[in-house]
Each structure stands twice: as structure tokens, then as C-alpha cells.
Amino acid sequence: MVATTDTQTPTKTRRNPFRFIVVPLQVIGRGAGNVVGILYQSGRDTIDQVIRNVLPFMAFISFVIGVILATGVGNYIAQGLKPLAETLPGLLGLTLICALPFLSPLLGPGAVIAQIIGTLIGVEIGQHQVSPQYALPALFAINPQVGCDFIPVGLALGEAEPQTTEIGVPAVLMSRLITGPIATIIAYFASFGMYS
Amino acid sequence: MDIVNSITHGAAEFATNFIGVFQTGGKTFVGLVTGIVPLLIVLLTAVNALVRLIGPERIDRVAQASTRNIFLRYIVLPFLAVFFLTNPMAYTMGRFLPEKQKPAFYDSAVSFVHPILGLFPHANPGEIFVYAGIAAGITTLGLPLGDLAVRYLVVGLVVIFIRGLVTEAITRAMWPAEAKAEVAVAGAGTTAGEE
């Protein structure tokens, strides 16, 4: 069956006097249709993602920034944040708190805490309260807990055995206590010469 | 009359301050939407299309080839995974690795979903403010962001490499102990009960 259809199709095309036009048109039409379809679907996915994940968070962050800038709460936050964000020991203290194995899974979800503290430090940098050089180490100091809430799910996505998850969760949490401060120290030294 | 005056005056001032909070917030929101969202939408569309055109099979093949040594495993593989598959699908790349290395790969990949944001915000748009929050302060000062974005990415790569190594070592150290416990459970329930 397959063999006969294979031999029949070329003879049919050969008999067709317009095959020089028809075949390229087919190829171009199908190809263009595919590519446009892919691009359109990509656009649709993008808009979905922006509406569902990006804009809601922007609305929420805008409100937080509005409260900080318009009420003067920012001055109190600056007093609390400045010693933490402007010295290496302060940054390391912040890192260690966020990396504590029983706190890190609580601080993790959606990176909400990291995003809020990041925004607060950003506002303080913008108001000359914290010098811009500390932006880089701060990015690591506020984030040693990244993904600590998500370890079982992340491992399941990687098709890990239940036993791997049992060992993996404490392994990652403990690893963060070591690598969190290391990351902040590396970032601190890597920030030399930036914005100065 | 004076009291009434001061009360209305106070109320008016309160109203101005109250609405001022939301006006400032609104201005910030418009700034974010016009500043970040257009670029993000176009970039996201381009990368989504690129991933679809390349096809998941070919990305998988490159990923599979990137599991051989520690440098490929904890620098190249997480980068490819986060860039092409984005958060959270990036962690599915762990399936190409042996069980003992999966926690280390997860640690490595998940630690990269923010350092990549400075240059490629499409990888994790839902958590963009980890970077954009601090970056906004730099922009307010009128300083360029390129330096911060590049350094964040490079330091991020160094950090995920270290995380991969440390977590792999910790996992390896914990592994035999767990395996022995499993044997103990299979052998005699009482010994396991004591532990």
C-alpha cells in the first residue's frame, strides 16, 4: 500500500503541467503558515504571561512604593536598612538570616520577600541613602533563600526518586548556609569600581 | 468659625495626603508599565518563538550532552535550561542527570533564575523585581544599568557553580548514610525504629 502511493504521487506531479508553480507555492505557503502560526502563538503566550504574572506584581509594588515615598515611612526604613545594606557585616547578617534552613522555605514563595526588600533598597539608592555600589552585593544578600520553598516540586520536575527528594531537601537547605554568605562576599568584591 | 475652618482644613489636607499615596503609586505604575513591559513583551515573544522554532528535541539533545563534567553541568546546563525553558520548566532538565546530582542541579538552576534577569528578563518575568527593584534606584540616579546587569550575570554564574559543587558534596555525604538506613529498615525494623 505504502509503496504504491509513493510511486503514484510523483507520477501525478510529473503529469501536472503547472507543477513548477504549484510545488513551490505549496512549500512557501505551508512554511509561512507554520512560522506565522508559531509567532502568533508566542505572542499569545507572552500576553497571557504578562497579564497573569507581571502586571499584578507591578500593581502591588507600585502601591508599596507609593506608601514609602508619599508617607515618609521611607525615612524609618532607611534607618533600619542602611546599616544592613551599606556594610559587609550587615550584608552578611542579612544573608545569614535569609539562609537559615527553617526560615528560607518560608521566605521563598514567589520571591515576594526578595522583591519587596529589593524594591525598598532600590528606593533608598534612588534617594542617596544607600550608595549605588552596594546594589550588586545587596542583590545576593536578599536572595540566599531562592527556590528553597520549591525544592520537592523542582526535583519532581526533574523526575527524581522520592529518596532523592528526601536527601535533596536538607542538602540544598544546608548548602545555602555555606553558599549564601560566599555569594554575598564574591558579589561584594565584584562590585569594586562600579558607579564610583 | 475658627474651629470649623481648621477642621475642614485638616480634612482637606488629610484627603490630599491620602490621595497622594495613590498618585505617587500610580505614577510609579505607569513608569513601570511604559518602561519595562514593552521591552519584556517583545523579548518574550521573540524567545518563545525561538524556542518553538528550535524545537524541544534539539534543546534536549544539547542538554543531554551538557551533563558530562562539573563545568558543563553547573554552568552551561543551568544557563541553557533557564534561558530556553525559563522558570519553572528549567528544572525538568534534571531528568538527564543521575539521581545523586539532581539536588545539586536544582540548586544551581534555581539560583540562576534571578541573575539572568538583568540581561534576559524573559526567563522569569513574574519575579523581575528582585533585580528591577534595586535597578530602579540606579536608574533614578541617572546611572547606566549595563554594568550592574553584566556583573550580576557573571557573579551569578560563579555562584551557581559553587552551589552545584557544595550541594553535590553534601548530597554525596548524606547518600550512603540514607542507603544504610534503608537497608536497616529492610533488615530489622527495630534498629530503624531506634534511629
PDB file of C-alpha atoms in Angstrom, chain A residues 35 38-39 41-43 45-47 49-50 53-55 57-63 65-67 69-71 108-111 114-123 125-128 130-136 138-140 142-144 146-155 157-172 174-176 178-180 182-184 186-187 189-195, chain B residues 17 20-22 24-26 28-30 32-33 36-37 40-50 52-53 86-104 106-108 110-115 122-123 125-138 140-141 143-149 151-153 155-159 162-164 166-167 170-172 174-176 178-179 182:
ATOM      1  CA  VAL A  35       6.086  30.350  11.024  1.00  0.00           C
ATOM      2  CA  ILE A  38       4.358  29.960  15.766  1.00  0.00           C
ATOM      3  CA  LEU A  39       4.919  33.715  16.082  1.00  0.00           C
ATOM      4  CA  GLN A  41       1.100  31.637  19.397  1.00  0.00           C
ATOM      5  CA  SER A  42       4.265  33.049  21.004  1.00  0.00           C
ATOM      6  CA  GLY A  43       2.649  36.475  21.172  1.00  0.00           C
ATOM      7  CA  ASP A  45       1.587  33.137  25.361  1.00  0.00           C
ATOM      8  CA  THR A  46       3.527  36.322  26.100  1.00  0.00           C
ATOM      9  CA  ILE A  47       0.454  38.487  26.644  1.00  0.00           C
ATOM     10  CA  GLN A  49       2.086  35.678  30.954  1.00  0.00           C
ATOM     11  CA  VAL A  50       2.328  39.462  31.248  1.00  0.00           C
ATOM     12  CA  ASN A  53       2.255  37.239  36.308  1.00  0.00           C
ATOM     13  CA  VAL A  54       3.841  40.590  35.551  1.00  0.00           C
ATOM     14  CA  LEU A  55       1.153  43.279  35.765  1.00  0.00           C
ATOM     15  CA  PHE A  57       3.023  42.285  40.750  1.00  0.00           C
ATOM     16  CA  MET A  58       3.717  45.708  39.255  1.00  0.00           C
ATOM     17  CA  ALA A  59       0.425  46.992  40.683  1.00  0.00           C
ATOM     18  CA  PHE A  60       1.327  45.663  44.115  1.00  0.00           C
ATOM     19  CA  ILE A  61       4.899  47.009  44.009  1.00  0.00           C
ATOM     20  CA  SER A  62       3.627  50.416  42.832  1.00  0.00           C
ATOM     21  CA  PHE A  63       1.365  50.612  45.868  1.00  0.00           C
ATOM     22  CA  ILE A  65       6.466  52.388  46.576  1.00  0.00           C
ATOM     23  CA  GLY A  66       3.611  54.921  46.762  1.00  0.00           C
ATOM     24  CA  VAL A  67       3.251  54.365  50.508  1.00  0.00           C
ATOM     25  CA  LEU A  69       7.520  57.783  49.047  1.00  0.00           C
ATOM     26  CA  ALA A  70       4.370  59.685  49.995  1.00  0.00           C
ATOM     27  CA  THR A  71       4.116  58.985  53.734  1.00  0.00           C
ATOM     28  CA  GLY A 108      10.914  31.759  49.339  1.00  0.00           C
ATOM     29  CA  PRO A 109       7.424  31.630  47.796  1.00  0.00           C
ATOM     30  CA  GLY A 110       7.157  33.693  44.625  1.00  0.00           C
ATOM     31  CA  ALA A 111      10.310  35.542  45.669  1.00  0.00           C
ATOM     32  CA  ALA A 114      13.178  39.316  47.969  1.00  0.00           C
ATOM     33  CA  GLN A 115      11.216  41.524  45.580  1.00  0.00           C
ATOM     34  CA  ILE A 116       9.905  43.780  48.350  1.00  0.00           C
ATOM     35  CA  ILE A 117      13.284  44.147  50.091  1.00  0.00           C
ATOM     36  CA  GLY A 118      14.884  44.708  46.671  1.00  0.00           C
ATOM     37  CA  THR A 119      12.394  47.461  45.925  1.00  0.00           C
ATOM     38  CA  LEU A 120      12.978  49.072  49.336  1.00  0.00           C
ATOM     39  CA  ILE A 121      16.753  49.095  48.785  1.00  0.00           C
ATOM     40  CA  GLY A 122      16.162  50.445  45.273  1.00  0.00           C
ATOM     41  CA  VAL A 123      14.117  53.346  46.651  1.00  0.00           C
ATOM     42  CA  ILE A 125      19.531  54.009  46.496  1.00  0.00           C
ATOM     43  CA  GLY A 126      17.428  56.434  44.457  1.00  0.00           C
ATOM     44  CA  GLN A 127      17.262  58.815  47.429  1.00  0.00           C
ATOM     45  CA  HIS A 128      21.044  58.697  48.028  1.00  0.00           C
ATOM     46  CA  VAL A 130      22.477  53.769  50.156  1.00  0.00           C
ATOM     47  CA  SER A 131      25.362  54.132  47.721  1.00  0.00           C
ATOM     48  CA  PRO A 132      24.819  52.500  44.301  1.00  0.00           C
ATOM     49  CA  GLN A 133      27.944  50.387  44.611  1.00  0.00           C
ATOM     50  CA  TYR A 134      26.078  48.196  47.127  1.00  0.00           C
ATOM     51  CA  ALA A 135      23.422  47.248  44.580  1.00  0.00           C
ATOM     52  CA  LEU A 136      25.332  44.131  43.489  1.00  0.00           C
ATOM     53  CA  ALA A 138      22.570  43.501  48.027  1.00  0.00           C
ATOM     54  CA  LEU A 139      21.131  41.501  45.115  1.00  0.00           C
ATOM     55  CA  PHE A 140      22.759  38.392  46.554  1.00  0.00           C
ATOM     56  CA  ILE A 142      18.479  39.472  49.861  1.00  0.00           C
ATOM     57  CA  ASN A 143      18.260  36.216  47.948  1.00  0.00           C
ATOM     58  CA  PRO A 144      20.053  33.212  49.517  1.00  0.00           C
ATOM     59  CA  VAL A 146      15.848  31.496  46.304  1.00  0.00           C
ATOM     60  CA  GLY A 147      13.827  28.377  45.466  1.00  0.00           C
ATOM     61  CA  CYS A 148      14.029  26.923  48.986  1.00  0.00           C
ATOM     62  CA  ASP A 149      10.234  26.608  49.059  1.00  0.00           C
ATOM     63  CA  PHE A 150      10.195  24.779  45.754  1.00  0.00           C
ATOM     64  CA  ILE A 151      12.781  22.000  46.223  1.00  0.00           C
ATOM     65  CA  PRO A 152      10.381  18.997  46.214  1.00  0.00           C
ATOM     66  CA  VAL A 153       8.478  20.323  43.205  1.00  0.00           C
ATOM     67  CA  GLY A 154      11.672  21.246  41.352  1.00  0.00           C
ATOM     68  CA  LEU A 155      13.127  17.798  41.957  1.00  0.00           C
ATOM     69  CA  LEU A 157      10.047  18.149  37.632  1.00  0.00           C
ATOM     70  CA  GLY A 158      13.492  16.596  37.165  1.00  0.00           C
ATOM     71  CA  GLU A 159      11.884  13.175  37.628  1.00  0.00           C
ATOM     72  CA  ALA A 160      13.760  12.493  40.875  1.00  0.00           C
ATOM     73  CA  GLU A 161      13.016   9.418  43.004  1.00  0.00           C
ATOM     74  CA  PRO A 162      11.285  10.025  46.377  1.00  0.00           C
ATOM     75  CA  GLN A 163      14.529   9.045  48.119  1.00  0.00           C
ATOM     76  CA  THR A 164      16.419  11.770  46.232  1.00  0.00           C
ATOM     77  CA  THR A 165      13.874  14.330  47.396  1.00  0.00           C
ATOM     78  CA  GLU A 166      14.265  13.134  50.990  1.00  0.00           C
ATOM     79  CA  ILE A 167      18.009  13.782  50.856  1.00  0.00           C
ATOM     80  CA  GLY A 168      17.842  16.685  48.419  1.00  0.00           C
ATOM     81  CA  VAL A 169      15.675  18.999  50.532  1.00  0.00           C
ATOM     82  CA  PRO A 170      18.004  19.122  53.583  1.00  0.00           C
ATOM     83  CA  ALA A 171      21.079  19.038  51.311  1.00  0.00           C
ATOM     84  CA  VAL A 172      20.036  22.201  49.460  1.00  0.00           C
ATOM     85  CA  MET A 174      22.218  23.256  54.366  1.00  0.00           C
ATOM     86  CA  SER A 175      24.223  24.128  51.282  1.00  0.00           C
ATOM     87  CA  ARG A 176      22.631  27.593  51.307  1.00  0.00           C
ATOM     88  CA  ILE A 178      27.515  27.939  53.235  1.00  0.00           C
ATOM     89  CA  THR A 179      26.998  29.271  49.711  1.00  0.00           C
ATOM     90  CA  GLY A 180      24.753  32.204  50.692  1.00  0.00           C
ATOM     91  CA  ILE A 182      30.062  33.084  49.914  1.00  0.00           C
ATOM     92  CA  ALA A 183      27.853  34.575  47.200  1.00  0.00           C
ATOM     93  CA  THR A 184      27.493  37.857  49.089  1.00  0.00           C
ATOM     94  CA  ILE A 186      32.030  37.389  45.982  1.00  0.00           C
ATOM     95  CA  ALA A 187      29.463  39.987  44.923  1.00  0.00           C
ATOM     96  CA  PHE A 189      34.373  42.203  45.902  1.00  0.00           C
ATOM     97  CA  ALA A 190      32.985  42.073  42.348  1.00  0.00           C
ATOM     98  CA  SER A 191      31.250  45.396  42.923  1.00  0.00           C
ATOM     99  CA  PHE A 192      34.504  47.346  43.335  1.00  0.00           C
ATOM    100  CA  GLY A 193      34.857  50.033  40.700  1.00  0.00           C
ATOM    101  CA  MET A 194      31.145  50.060  39.869  1.00  0.00           C
ATOM    102  CA  TYR A 195      29.478  53.505  39.848  1.00  0.00           C
TER     103      TYR A 195
ATOM    104  CA  ASN B  17      -2.134  63.246  51.605  1.00  0.00           C
ATOM    105  CA  GLY B  20      -1.157  61.490  47.248  1.00  0.00           C
ATOM    106  CA  VAL B  21      -0.098  57.981  48.247  1.00  0.00           C
ATOM    107  CA  PHE B  22      -2.038  56.541  45.321  1.00  0.00           C
ATOM    108  CA  THR B  24       2.642  58.504  43.634  1.00  0.00           C
ATOM    109  CA  GLY B  25       1.886  54.795  43.318  1.00  0.00           C
ATOM    110  CA  GLY B  26       0.061  55.406  40.048  1.00  0.00           C
ATOM    111  CA  THR B  28       5.300  54.554  39.605  1.00  0.00           C
ATOM    112  CA  PHE B  29       2.963  52.048  37.965  1.00  0.00           C
ATOM    113  CA  VAL B  30       2.848  53.997  34.699  1.00  0.00           C
ATOM    114  CA  LEU B  32       6.958  50.517  35.204  1.00  0.00           C
ATOM    115  CA  VAL B  33       4.399  49.700  32.528  1.00  0.00           C
ATOM    116  CA  ILE B  36       9.657  47.557  31.420  1.00  0.00           C
ATOM    117  CA  VAL B  37       6.558  45.954  29.895  1.00  0.00           C
ATOM    118  CA  LEU B  40       9.536  42.471  28.048  1.00  0.00           C
ATOM    119  CA  ILE B  41       6.632  41.661  25.702  1.00  0.00           C
ATOM    120  CA  VAL B  42       8.734  41.868  22.542  1.00  0.00           C
ATOM    121  CA  LEU B  43      11.625  39.924  24.084  1.00  0.00           C
ATOM    122  CA  LEU B  44       9.303  37.250  25.477  1.00  0.00           C
ATOM    123  CA  THR B  45       7.625  36.827  22.095  1.00  0.00           C
ATOM    124  CA  ALA B  46      10.969  36.526  20.319  1.00  0.00           C
ATOM    125  CA  VAL B  47      12.328  33.937  22.741  1.00  0.00           C
ATOM    126  CA  ASN B  48       9.072  31.965  22.808  1.00  0.00           C
ATOM    127  CA  ALA B  49       9.165  31.836  19.010  1.00  0.00           C
ATOM    128  CA  LEU B  50      12.860  30.885  19.009  1.00  0.00           C
ATOM    129  CA  ARG B  52       9.343  26.745  19.289  1.00  0.00           C
ATOM    130  CA  LEU B  53      11.373  27.026  16.067  1.00  0.00           C
ATOM    131  CA  THR B  86      12.504  29.564  31.820  1.00  0.00           C
ATOM    132  CA  ASN B  87      11.289  29.277  35.407  1.00  0.00           C
ATOM    133  CA  PRO B  88       9.852  26.738  36.426  1.00  0.00           C
ATOM    134  CA  MET B  89      10.216  24.371  33.431  1.00  0.00           C
ATOM    135  CA  ALA B  90      14.009  24.715  33.586  1.00  0.00           C
ATOM    136  CA  TYR B  91      14.141  22.141  36.384  1.00  0.00           C
ATOM    137  CA  THR B  92      12.868  19.411  34.062  1.00  0.00           C
ATOM    138  CA  MET B  93      16.414  19.291  32.627  1.00  0.00           C
ATOM    139  CA  GLY B  94      17.345  17.471  35.845  1.00  0.00           C
ATOM    140  CA  ARG B  95      15.963  14.285  34.301  1.00  0.00           C
ATOM    141  CA  PHE B  96      19.139  13.861  32.240  1.00  0.00           C
ATOM    142  CA  LEU B  97      21.260  13.582  35.404  1.00  0.00           C
ATOM    143  CA  PRO B  98      21.864  10.657  37.778  1.00  0.00           C
ATOM    144  CA  GLU B  99      19.842  10.794  40.991  1.00  0.00           C
ATOM    145  CA  LYS B 100      22.778  11.890  43.151  1.00  0.00           C
ATOM    146  CA  GLN B 101      23.302  15.043  41.080  1.00  0.00           C
ATOM    147  CA  LYS B 102      19.689  16.147  40.817  1.00  0.00           C
ATOM    148  CA  PRO B 103      19.565  18.214  44.046  1.00  0.00           C
ATOM    149  CA  ALA B 104      22.790  19.992  43.057  1.00  0.00           C
ATOM    150  CA  TYR B 106      18.185  22.068  41.044  1.00  0.00           C
ATOM    151  CA  ASP B 107      20.126  24.292  43.459  1.00  0.00           C
ATOM    152  CA  SER B 108      22.287  25.540  40.632  1.00  0.00           C
ATOM    153  CA  VAL B 110      17.098  27.845  40.702  1.00  0.00           C
ATOM    154  CA  SER B 111      19.871  30.174  41.864  1.00  0.00           C
ATOM    155  CA  PHE B 112      20.239  31.431  38.305  1.00  0.00           C
ATOM    156  CA  VAL B 113      16.620  32.494  37.713  1.00  0.00           C
ATOM    157  CA  HIS B 114      17.372  35.971  39.117  1.00  0.00           C
ATOM    158  CA  PRO B 115      20.936  36.789  37.977  1.00  0.00           C
ATOM    159  CA  HIS B 122      12.097  36.803  29.665  1.00  0.00           C
ATOM    160  CA  ALA B 123      13.457  33.931  31.793  1.00  0.00           C
ATOM    161  CA  PRO B 125       9.170  37.825  34.288  1.00  0.00           C
ATOM    162  CA  GLY B 126       6.991  37.047  37.313  1.00  0.00           C
ATOM    163  CA  GLU B 127       9.896  37.712  39.705  1.00  0.00           C
ATOM    164  CA  ILE B 128      11.551  40.554  37.830  1.00  0.00           C
ATOM    165  CA  PHE B 129      11.528  42.908  40.816  1.00  0.00           C
ATOM    166  CA  VAL B 130      14.279  41.051  42.623  1.00  0.00           C
ATOM    167  CA  TYR B 131      16.506  42.748  40.060  1.00  0.00           C
ATOM    168  CA  ALA B 132      14.300  45.585  38.781  1.00  0.00           C
ATOM    169  CA  GLY B 133      13.546  46.843  42.298  1.00  0.00           C
ATOM    170  CA  ILE B 134      17.200  47.578  43.002  1.00  0.00           C
ATOM    171  CA  ALA B 135      17.893  48.581  39.406  1.00  0.00           C
ATOM    172  CA  ALA B 136      15.137  51.220  39.642  1.00  0.00           C
ATOM    173  CA  GLY B 137      17.238  53.037  42.246  1.00  0.00           C
ATOM    174  CA  ILE B 138      20.231  53.110  39.905  1.00  0.00           C
ATOM    175  CA  THR B 140      16.671  57.181  39.439  1.00  0.00           C
ATOM    176  CA  LEU B 141      20.248  58.348  39.976  1.00  0.00           C
ATOM    177  CA  LEU B 143      23.384  55.904  36.103  1.00  0.00           C
ATOM    178  CA  PRO B 144      23.570  53.259  33.349  1.00  0.00           C
ATOM    179  CA  LEU B 145      22.352  49.748  34.166  1.00  0.00           C
ATOM    180  CA  GLY B 146      24.611  47.737  31.856  1.00  0.00           C
ATOM    181  CA  ASP B 147      27.447  47.410  34.346  1.00  0.00           C
ATOM    182  CA  LEU B 148      25.161  46.083  37.087  1.00  0.00           C
ATOM    183  CA  ALA B 149      23.342  43.670  34.727  1.00  0.00           C
ATOM    184  CA  ARG B 151      28.205  41.821  36.783  1.00  0.00           C
ATOM    185  CA  TYR B 152      25.033  40.286  38.231  1.00  0.00           C
ATOM    186  CA  LEU B 153      25.051  37.660  35.464  1.00  0.00           C
ATOM    187  CA  VAL B 155      28.754  36.653  39.578  1.00  0.00           C
ATOM    188  CA  GLY B 156      25.559  34.596  39.260  1.00  0.00           C
ATOM    189  CA  LEU B 157      27.365  32.051  37.076  1.00  0.00           C
ATOM    190  CA  VAL B 158      30.228  31.808  39.586  1.00  0.00           C
ATOM    191  CA  VAL B 159      27.754  31.399  42.445  1.00  0.00           C
ATOM    192  CA  ILE B 162      29.889  26.909  43.701  1.00  0.00           C
ATOM    193  CA  ARG B 163      26.354  25.962  44.764  1.00  0.00           C
ATOM    194  CA  GLY B 164      26.419  22.968  42.429  1.00  0.00           C
ATOM    195  CA  VAL B 166      28.783  22.272  47.508  1.00  0.00           C
ATOM    196  CA  THR B 167      25.318  20.738  47.199  1.00  0.00           C
ATOM    197  CA  ILE B 170      26.616  17.424  50.737  1.00  0.00           C
ATOM    198  CA  THR B 171      24.269  15.101  48.837  1.00  0.00           C
ATOM    199  CA  ARG B 172      27.087  12.581  48.357  1.00  0.00           C
ATOM    200  CA  MET B 174      24.302  12.125  53.043  1.00  0.00           C
ATOM    201  CA  TRP B 175      23.650   9.437  50.431  1.00  0.00           C
ATOM    202  CA  PRO B 176      25.354   6.305  51.855  1.00  0.00           C
ATOM    203  CA  GLU B 178      20.485   7.073  53.966  1.00  0.00           C
ATOM    204  CA  ALA B 179      21.128   3.960  51.918  1.00  0.00           C
ATOM    205  CA  GLU B 182      17.167   1.830  54.098  1.00  0.00           C
TER     206      GLU B 182
END
